[in-house]
DNA sequence: ACCTTAATTTATAATGATTCTAAACTGCTT
DNA sequence: AAGCAGTTTAGAATCATTATAAATTAAGGT
């Protein structure tokens, strides 16, 4: 007996899906259909830098039915739970980075693309202490005219 | 014979004004009333970090009659001529910096304030070369939760 | 001073990314 | 199965910024 497409879709998820589901649960986020689909797009392959609009379009290409508002909600929810980090590079839009570890960036102004630079590739010495408060993050952005 | 207020305003400008006027001319920008007034606000005292809205309000306080569109135009014209530099820190708005030399920043997230860090205060070694293109600028932003 | 012209200013509308609203829906616990 | 807080969503609203196009002005030549 052949299984129907409908049943196939509901079948127990393969490893990658389970991982994503666990990630959401661990973060305290309900693994809804929308979040699971977006998380799969975001975390399936290596590290990525996406915009809300970009992820929204990617979802459409993959026949993931999700609203733009939900993409924004998910990106922010993921960021709050440290599954993503937000990067301000261009005042016109926000980027979200699936690499939440310590690292820096090349920013290619022409294309708007971001590329990771591992933390150990740059020696940042003598970082001054702020006069008040605590350092939340140190951003290094090498802007490239390409 | 006493001079009228109208004539007083048209009188030869004091040193500070001349400097600003020369700066605009040297940059190839017509020293209009609006640009002169904004440049005076920007460059009169030490280095500053302003937003368009902030400068617009400051102009109002100083009875400088100028439109918001002109503030944006001037900030961008000044930036093109390297009298200012634009800083992207927060995706919601742009900052303009009167310090166009090599330096870095503290960003106080609570207040939205920026503070300069002289270039020599941070040792940036082993900066990797971009795969393509030429480095336009290296931004270092220390984000402080205050 | 007067002309001419291109640059500049400005009120106003438009844009575009992001956020808000409030109603419908759904995952999870009991 | 029921209840409910959490989530999704269409659509409206927001807000910084940019575009438009008409009025003004700086600069140079006469
Ligand atoms: Mn794909
Ligand atoms: Mn003042
Ligand atoms: Zn990254
Ligand atoms: Zn600065």
GROMACS .gro file of C-alpha atoms (C1' of nucleotides) and ligand atoms in nm:
model
  356
    1UNK     CA    1   0.000   0.000   0.000
    2UNK     CA    2   0.142   0.334  -0.110
    3UNK     CA    3   0.121   0.618   0.137
    4UNK     CA    4  -0.051   0.940   0.035
    5UNK     CA    5   0.133   1.271   0.020
    6UNK     CA    6  -0.080   1.398   0.307
    7UNK     CA    7   0.026   1.117   0.533
    8UNK     CA    8   0.386   1.143   0.422
    9UNK     CA    9   0.398   1.503   0.532
   10UNK     CA   10   0.275   1.408   0.877
   11UNK     CA   11   0.522   1.121   0.914
   12UNK     CA   12   0.781   1.119   1.192
   13UNK     CA   13   1.047   1.374   1.106
   14UNK     CA   14   1.401   1.278   1.006
   15UNK     CA   15   1.701   1.368   1.215
   16UNK     CA   16   1.740   1.725   1.091
   17UNK     CA   17   1.381   1.803   1.183
   18UNK     CA   18   1.415   1.650   1.526
   19UNK     CA   19   1.718   1.862   1.589
   20UNK     CA   20   1.531   2.176   1.494
   21UNK     CA   21   1.235   2.072   1.705
   22UNK     CA   22   1.460   2.011   2.002
   23UNK     CA   23   1.628   2.343   1.951
   24UNK     CA   24   1.299   2.523   1.967
   25UNK     CA   25   1.179   2.330   2.270
   26UNK     CA   26   1.505   2.382   2.451
   27UNK     CA   27   1.479   2.752   2.383
   28UNK     CA   28   1.130   2.752   2.528
   29UNK     CA   29   0.961   2.823   2.197
   30UNK     CA   30   0.661   2.627   2.081
   31UNK     CA   31   0.753   2.430   1.775
   32UNK     CA   32   0.476   2.551   1.552
   33UNK     CA   33   0.457   2.457   1.186
   34UNK     CA   34   0.580   2.805   1.090
   35UNK     CA   35   0.872   2.817   1.332
   36UNK     CA   36   0.979   2.467   1.241
   37UNK     CA   37   0.977   2.548   0.871
   38UNK     CA   38   1.167   2.874   0.918
   39UNK     CA   39   1.416   2.716   1.156
   40UNK     CA   40   1.477   2.441   0.903
   41UNK     CA   41   1.553   2.696   0.636
   42UNK     CA   42   1.777   2.889   0.871
   43UNK     CA   43   1.968   2.608   1.037
   44UNK     CA   44   1.967   2.329   0.780
   45UNK     CA   45   2.290   2.429   0.613
   46UNK     CA   46   2.591   2.617   0.754
   47UNK     CA   47   2.581   2.963   0.898
   48UNK     CA   48   2.374   3.224   0.721
   49UNK     CA   49   2.298   3.595   0.721
   50UNK     CA   50   1.942   3.674   0.625
   51UNK     CA   51   1.704   3.966   0.611
   52UNK     CA   52   1.337   3.932   0.697
   53UNK     CA   53   1.236   3.992   0.338
   54UNK     CA   54   1.498   3.744   0.216
   55UNK     CA   55   1.379   3.469   0.448
   56UNK     CA   56   1.020   3.543   0.358
   57UNK     CA   57   1.098   3.499  -0.012
   58UNK     CA   58   1.293   3.184   0.055
   59UNK     CA   59   0.997   3.045   0.243
   60UNK     CA   60   0.773   3.118  -0.052
   61UNK     CA   61   1.013   2.939  -0.288
   62UNK     CA   62   0.998   2.635  -0.063
   63UNK     CA   63   0.617   2.647  -0.054
   64UNK     CA   64   0.622   2.733   0.314
   65UNK     CA   65   0.304   2.927   0.374
   66UNK     CA   66   0.390   3.188   0.632
   67UNK     CA   67   0.313   3.556   0.669
   68UNK     CA   68   0.573   3.830   0.671
   69UNK     CA   69   0.464   3.927   1.022
   70UNK     CA   70   0.541   3.575   1.137
   71UNK     CA   71   0.885   3.590   0.979
   72UNK     CA   72   0.954   3.905   1.179
   73UNK     CA   73   0.810   3.747   1.492
   74UNK     CA   74   1.018   3.435   1.449
   75UNK     CA   75   1.340   3.623   1.379
   76UNK     CA   76   1.292   3.829   1.690
   77UNK     CA   77   1.184   3.534   1.904
   78UNK     CA   78   1.487   3.336   1.786
   79UNK     CA   79   1.712   3.632   1.857
   80UNK     CA   80   1.573   3.672   2.208
   81UNK     CA   81   1.646   3.307   2.274
   82UNK     CA   82   1.995   3.341   2.131
   83UNK     CA   83   1.934   3.111   1.836
   84UNK     CA   84   2.015   3.411   1.616
   85UNK     CA   85   2.186   3.740   1.654
   86UNK     CA   86   2.087   4.067   1.494
   87UNK     CA   87   2.337   4.275   1.302
   88UNK     CA   88   2.304   4.645   1.220
   89UNK     CA   89   2.509   4.724   0.915
   90UNK     CA   90   2.288   4.925   0.697
   91UNK     CA   91   2.037   5.164   0.841
   92UNK     CA   92   1.781   5.048   0.586
   93UNK     CA   93   1.742   4.692   0.710
   94UNK     CA   94   1.841   4.436   0.972
   95UNK     CA   95   2.037   4.120   0.918
   96UNK     CA   96   2.003   3.809   1.129
   97UNK     CA   97   2.298   3.578   1.176
   98UNK     CA   98   2.271   3.207   1.250
   99UNK     CA   99   2.626   3.218   1.383
  100UNK     CA  100   2.587   3.328   1.743
  101UNK     CA  101   2.946   3.258   1.838
  102UNK     CA  102   3.220   3.517   1.865
  103UNK     CA  103   3.311   3.634   1.516
  104UNK     CA  104   3.336   3.936   1.289
  105UNK     CA  105   3.224   4.032   0.939
  106UNK     CA  106   3.311   4.143   0.594
  107UNK     CA  107   3.032   4.351   0.447
  108UNK     CA  108   3.026   4.379   0.070
  109UNK     CA  109   2.855   4.710   0.009
  110UNK     CA  110   2.767   4.643  -0.352
  111UNK     CA  111   2.588   4.316  -0.305
  112UNK     CA  112   2.478   4.363   0.056
  113UNK     CA  113   2.631   4.026   0.143
  114UNK     CA  114   2.790   3.944   0.477
  115UNK     CA  115   3.076   3.699   0.530
  116UNK     CA  116   3.201   3.564   0.860
  117UNK     CA  117   3.549   3.624   0.993
  118UNK     CA  118   3.638   3.380   1.271
  119UNK     CA  119   3.725   3.556   1.596
  120UNK     CA  120   4.073   3.411   1.596
  121UNK     CA  121   4.149   3.570   1.259
  122UNK     CA  122   4.158   3.916   1.416
  123UNK     CA  123   4.366   4.018   1.714
  124UNK     CA  124   4.165   4.268   1.916
  125UNK     CA  125   4.392   4.382   2.194
  126UNK     CA  126   4.364   4.648   2.463
  127UNK     CA  127   3.989   4.678   2.436
  128UNK     CA  128   3.908   4.976   2.657
  129UNK     CA  129   3.657   4.938   2.936
  130UNK     CA  130   3.340   5.142   2.903
  131UNK     CA  131   3.310   5.432   3.149
  132UNK     CA  132   2.979   5.282   3.266
  133UNK     CA  133   2.790   4.960   3.218
  134UNK     CA  134   2.897   4.627   3.081
  135UNK     CA  135   3.010   4.530   2.733
  136UNK     CA  136   2.731   4.345   2.558
  137UNK     CA  137   2.917   4.278   2.235
  138UNK     CA  138   3.203   4.395   2.020
  139UNK     CA  139   3.122   4.429   1.653
  140UNK     CA  140   3.393   4.448   1.390
  141UNK     CA  141   3.278   4.515   1.038
  142UNK     CA  142   3.516   4.539   0.749
  143UNK     CA  143   3.330   4.728   0.479
  144UNK     CA  144   3.441   4.627   0.134
  145UNK     CA  145   3.382   4.829  -0.178
  146UNK     CA  146   3.345   4.550  -0.430
  147UNK     CA  147   2.517  10.623   1.283
  148UNK     CA  148   2.393  10.299   1.431
  149UNK     CA  149   2.365  10.004   1.200
  150UNK     CA  150   2.036   9.824   1.164
  151UNK     CA  151   1.986   9.461   1.270
  152UNK     CA  152   1.941   9.371   0.907
  153UNK     CA  153   2.277   9.513   0.816
  154UNK     CA  154   2.438   9.358   1.122
  155UNK     CA  155   2.334   9.014   1.010
  156UNK     CA  156   2.497   9.074   0.673
  157UNK     CA  157   2.822   9.195   0.829
  158UNK     CA  158   3.149   9.016   0.765
  159UNK     CA  159   3.148   8.696   0.964
  160UNK     CA  160   3.378   8.631   1.260
  161UNK     CA  161   3.655   8.375   1.248
  162UNK     CA  162   3.444   8.070   1.327
  163UNK     CA  163   3.205   8.154   1.045
  164UNK     CA  164   3.485   8.210   0.799
  165UNK     CA  165   3.628   7.872   0.885
  166UNK     CA  166   3.295   7.706   0.822
  167UNK     CA  167   3.249   7.901   0.502
  168UNK     CA  168   3.592   7.802   0.381
  169UNK     CA  169   3.522   7.442   0.467
  170UNK     CA  170   3.211   7.441   0.254
  171UNK     CA  171   3.379   7.620  -0.038
  172UNK     CA  172   3.680   7.391  -0.023
  173UNK     CA  173   3.447   7.094  -0.031
  174UNK     CA  174   3.278   7.238  -0.337
  175UNK     CA  175   2.952   7.309  -0.160
  176UNK     CA  176   2.775   7.641  -0.195
  177UNK     CA  177   2.774   7.813   0.140
  178UNK     CA  178   2.404   7.874   0.166
  179UNK     CA  179   2.245   8.021   0.475
  180UNK     CA  180   2.114   7.677   0.569
  181UNK     CA  181   2.438   7.490   0.520
  182UNK     CA  182   2.635   7.757   0.703
  183UNK     CA  183   2.401   7.744   0.999
  184UNK     CA  184   2.401   7.364   1.015
  185UNK     CA  185   2.777   7.345   0.969
  186UNK     CA  186   2.822   7.594   1.251
  187UNK     CA  187   2.611   7.379   1.481
  188UNK     CA  188   2.799   7.068   1.375
  189UNK     CA  189   3.156   7.193   1.376
  190UNK     CA  190   3.152   7.476   1.631
  191UNK     CA  191   3.245   7.260   1.925
  192UNK     CA  192   3.436   6.932   1.941
  193UNK     CA  193   3.339   6.614   1.765
  194UNK     CA  194   2.977   6.514   1.767
  195UNK     CA  195   2.746   6.229   1.675
  196UNK     CA  196   2.407   6.345   1.556
  197UNK     CA  197   2.093   6.209   1.402
  198UNK     CA  198   1.896   6.401   1.141
  199UNK     CA  199   1.610   6.453   1.381
  200UNK     CA  200   1.850   6.561   1.653
  201UNK     CA  201   2.019   6.821   1.438
  202UNK     CA  202   1.683   6.942   1.312
  203UNK     CA  203   1.565   6.999   1.668
  204UNK     CA  204   1.889   7.169   1.761
  205UNK     CA  205   1.846   7.402   1.465
  206UNK     CA  206   1.497   7.490   1.584
  207UNK     CA  207   1.628   7.567   1.931
  208UNK     CA  208   1.881   7.804   1.780
  209UNK     CA  209   1.612   7.972   1.569
  210UNK     CA  210   1.768   7.840   1.252
  211UNK     CA  211   1.484   7.814   1.006
  212UNK     CA  212   1.554   7.509   0.798
  213UNK     CA  213   1.342   7.221   0.676
  214UNK     CA  214   1.394   6.860   0.775
  215UNK     CA  215   1.454   6.775   0.409
  216UNK     CA  216   1.740   7.024   0.403
  217UNK     CA  217   1.890   6.871   0.715
  218UNK     CA  218   1.892   6.534   0.539
  219UNK     CA  219   2.031   6.690   0.222
  220UNK     CA  220   2.305   6.870   0.411
  221UNK     CA  221   2.403   6.564   0.614
  222UNK     CA  222   2.434   6.360   0.297
  223UNK     CA  223   2.613   6.635   0.104
  224UNK     CA  224   2.858   6.680   0.391
  225UNK     CA  225   2.911   6.306   0.408
  226UNK     CA  226   2.979   6.284   0.033
  227UNK     CA  227   3.241   6.553   0.069
  228UNK     CA  228   3.394   6.380   0.371
  229UNK     CA  229   3.305   6.653   0.617
  230UNK     CA  230   3.104   6.388   0.801
  231UNK     CA  231   3.085   6.016   0.811
  232UNK     CA  232   2.774   5.805   0.848
  233UNK     CA  233   2.750   5.535   1.110
  234UNK     CA  234   2.507   5.243   1.108
  235UNK     CA  235   2.456   5.124   1.458
  236UNK     CA  236   2.091   5.084   1.497
  237UNK     CA  237   1.873   4.976   1.211
  238UNK     CA  238   1.616   5.234   1.307
  239UNK     CA  239   1.825   5.545   1.232
  240UNK     CA  240   2.151   5.679   1.102
  241UNK     CA  241   2.413   5.869   1.297
  242UNK     CA  242   2.649   6.124   1.147
  243UNK     CA  243   2.991   6.175   1.295
  244UNK     CA  244   3.190   6.499   1.273
  245UNK     CA  245   3.504   6.300   1.346
  246UNK     CA  246   3.611   6.168   1.009
  247UNK     CA  247   3.949   6.043   1.130
  248UNK     CA  248   4.030   5.685   1.212
  249UNK     CA  249   3.855   5.592   1.535
  250UNK     CA  250   3.610   5.352   1.695
  251UNK     CA  251   3.301   5.374   1.915
  252UNK     CA  252   3.129   5.288   2.233
  253UNK     CA  253   2.755   5.264   2.180
  254UNK     CA  254   2.541   5.299   2.489
  255UNK     CA  255   2.231   5.103   2.403
  256UNK     CA  256   2.012   5.256   2.670
  257UNK     CA  257   2.067   5.618   2.582
  258UNK     CA  258   2.156   5.576   2.216
  259UNK     CA  259   2.471   5.780   2.273
  260UNK     CA  260   2.798   5.727   2.088
  261UNK     CA  261   3.144   5.794   2.228
  262UNK     CA  262   3.469   5.803   2.037
  263UNK     CA  263   3.755   5.566   2.102
  264UNK     CA  264   4.080   5.694   1.949
  265UNK     CA  265   4.225   5.451   1.695
  266UNK     CA  266   4.542   5.408   1.899
  267UNK     CA  267   4.343   5.285   2.198
  268UNK     CA  268   4.265   4.959   2.020
  269UNK     CA  269   4.519   4.728   1.863
  270UNK     CA  270   4.363   4.577   1.553
  271UNK     CA  271   4.616   4.330   1.419
  272UNK     CA  272   4.609   4.074   1.141
  273UNK     CA  273   4.317   4.230   0.964
  274UNK     CA  274   4.232   3.978   0.693
  275UNK     CA  275   4.218   4.091   0.333
  276UNK     CA  276   3.881   4.072   0.165
  277UNK     CA  277   3.847   3.800  -0.100
  278UNK     CA  278   3.748   4.068  -0.352
  279UNK     CA  279   3.744   4.446  -0.362
  280UNK     CA  280   3.907   4.703  -0.141
  281UNK     CA  281   3.850   4.784   0.226
  282UNK     CA  282   3.651   5.103   0.254
  283UNK     CA  283   3.646   5.119   0.632
  284UNK     CA  284   3.677   4.912   0.945
  285UNK     CA  285   3.414   4.974   1.206
  286UNK     CA  286   3.458   4.868   1.565
  287UNK     CA  287   3.160   4.917   1.790
  288UNK     CA  288   3.165   4.824   2.154
  289UNK     CA  289   2.803   4.788   2.254
  290UNK     CA  290   2.747   4.875   2.617
  291UNK     CA  291   2.446   4.773   2.818
  292UNK     CA  292   2.421   5.071   3.051
  293DA     C1'  293   2.341   9.641  -1.079
  294DC     C1'  294   2.111   9.319  -1.403
  295DC     C1'  295   2.068   8.847  -1.639
  296DT     C1'  296   2.097   8.382  -1.666
  297DT     C1'  297   2.139   7.945  -1.505
  298DA     C1'  298   2.225   7.571  -1.226
  299DA     C1'  299   2.223   7.456  -0.751
  300DT     C1'  300   1.954   7.457  -0.345
  301DT     C1'  301   1.555   7.471  -0.050
  302DT     C1'  302   1.116   7.319   0.085
  303DA     C1'  303   0.626   7.169   0.145
  304DT     C1'  304   0.432   6.773   0.055
  305DA     C1'  305   0.365   6.316  -0.102
  306DA     C1'  306   0.560   5.870  -0.143
  307DT     C1'  307   0.835   5.477   0.007
  308DG     C1'  308   0.969   5.087   0.253
  309DA     C1'  309   1.100   4.836   0.641
  310DT     C1'  310   0.913   4.729   1.059
  311DT     C1'  311   0.560   4.713   1.421
  312DC     C1'  312   0.091   4.705   1.589
  313DT     C1'  313  -0.393   4.535   1.633
  314DA     C1'  314  -0.730   4.238   1.716
  315DA     C1'  315  -0.943   3.839   1.562
  316DA     C1'  316  -0.874   3.349   1.438
  317DC     C1'  317  -0.612   2.947   1.529
  318DT     C1'  318  -0.334   2.582   1.766
  319DG     C1'  319  -0.011   2.342   2.082
  320DC     C1'  320  -0.015   2.174   2.525
  321DT     C1'  321  -0.190   2.058   2.981
  322DT     C1'  322  -0.553   1.876   3.250
  323DA     C1'  323  -1.257   1.672   2.515
  324DA     C1'  324  -1.197   2.141   2.709
  325DG     C1'  325  -0.958   2.546   2.822
  326DC     C1'  326  -0.619   2.865   2.764
  327DA     C1'  327  -0.203   3.094   2.680
  328DG     C1'  328   0.079   3.131   2.302
  329DT     C1'  329   0.095   3.201   1.807
  330DT     C1'  330  -0.036   3.342   1.350
  331DT     C1'  331  -0.206   3.669   1.034
  332DA     C1'  332  -0.433   4.029   0.731
  333DG     C1'  333  -0.436   4.466   0.732
  334DA     C1'  334  -0.356   4.914   0.929
  335DA     C1'  335  -0.025   5.215   1.137
  336DT     C1'  336   0.434   5.402   1.224
  337DC     C1'  337   0.843   5.629   1.134
  338DA     C1'  338   1.272   5.737   0.927
  339DT     C1'  339   1.406   5.853   0.499
  340DT     C1'  340   1.366   5.978   0.006
  341DA     C1'  341   1.137   6.167  -0.402
  342DT     C1'  342   0.883   6.545  -0.645
  343DA     C1'  343   0.838   6.957  -0.836
  344DA     C1'  344   0.783   7.436  -0.775
  345DA     C1'  345   1.001   7.848  -0.564
  346DT     C1'  346   1.424   8.057  -0.426
  347DT     C1'  347   1.904   8.176  -0.440
  348DA     C1'  348   2.418   8.179  -0.519
  349DA     C1'  349   2.754   8.272  -0.862
  350DG     C1'  350   2.939   8.439  -1.286
  351DG     C1'  351   2.921   8.714  -1.686
  352DT     C1'  352   2.763   9.132  -1.879
  353LIG    MN1  353   1.672   2.693  -0.075
  354LIG    MN1  354   2.319   7.423   2.137
  355LIG    ZN1  355   2.812   3.610   1.093
  356LIG    ZN1  356   3.295   5.912   1.630
   0.00000   0.00000   0.00000
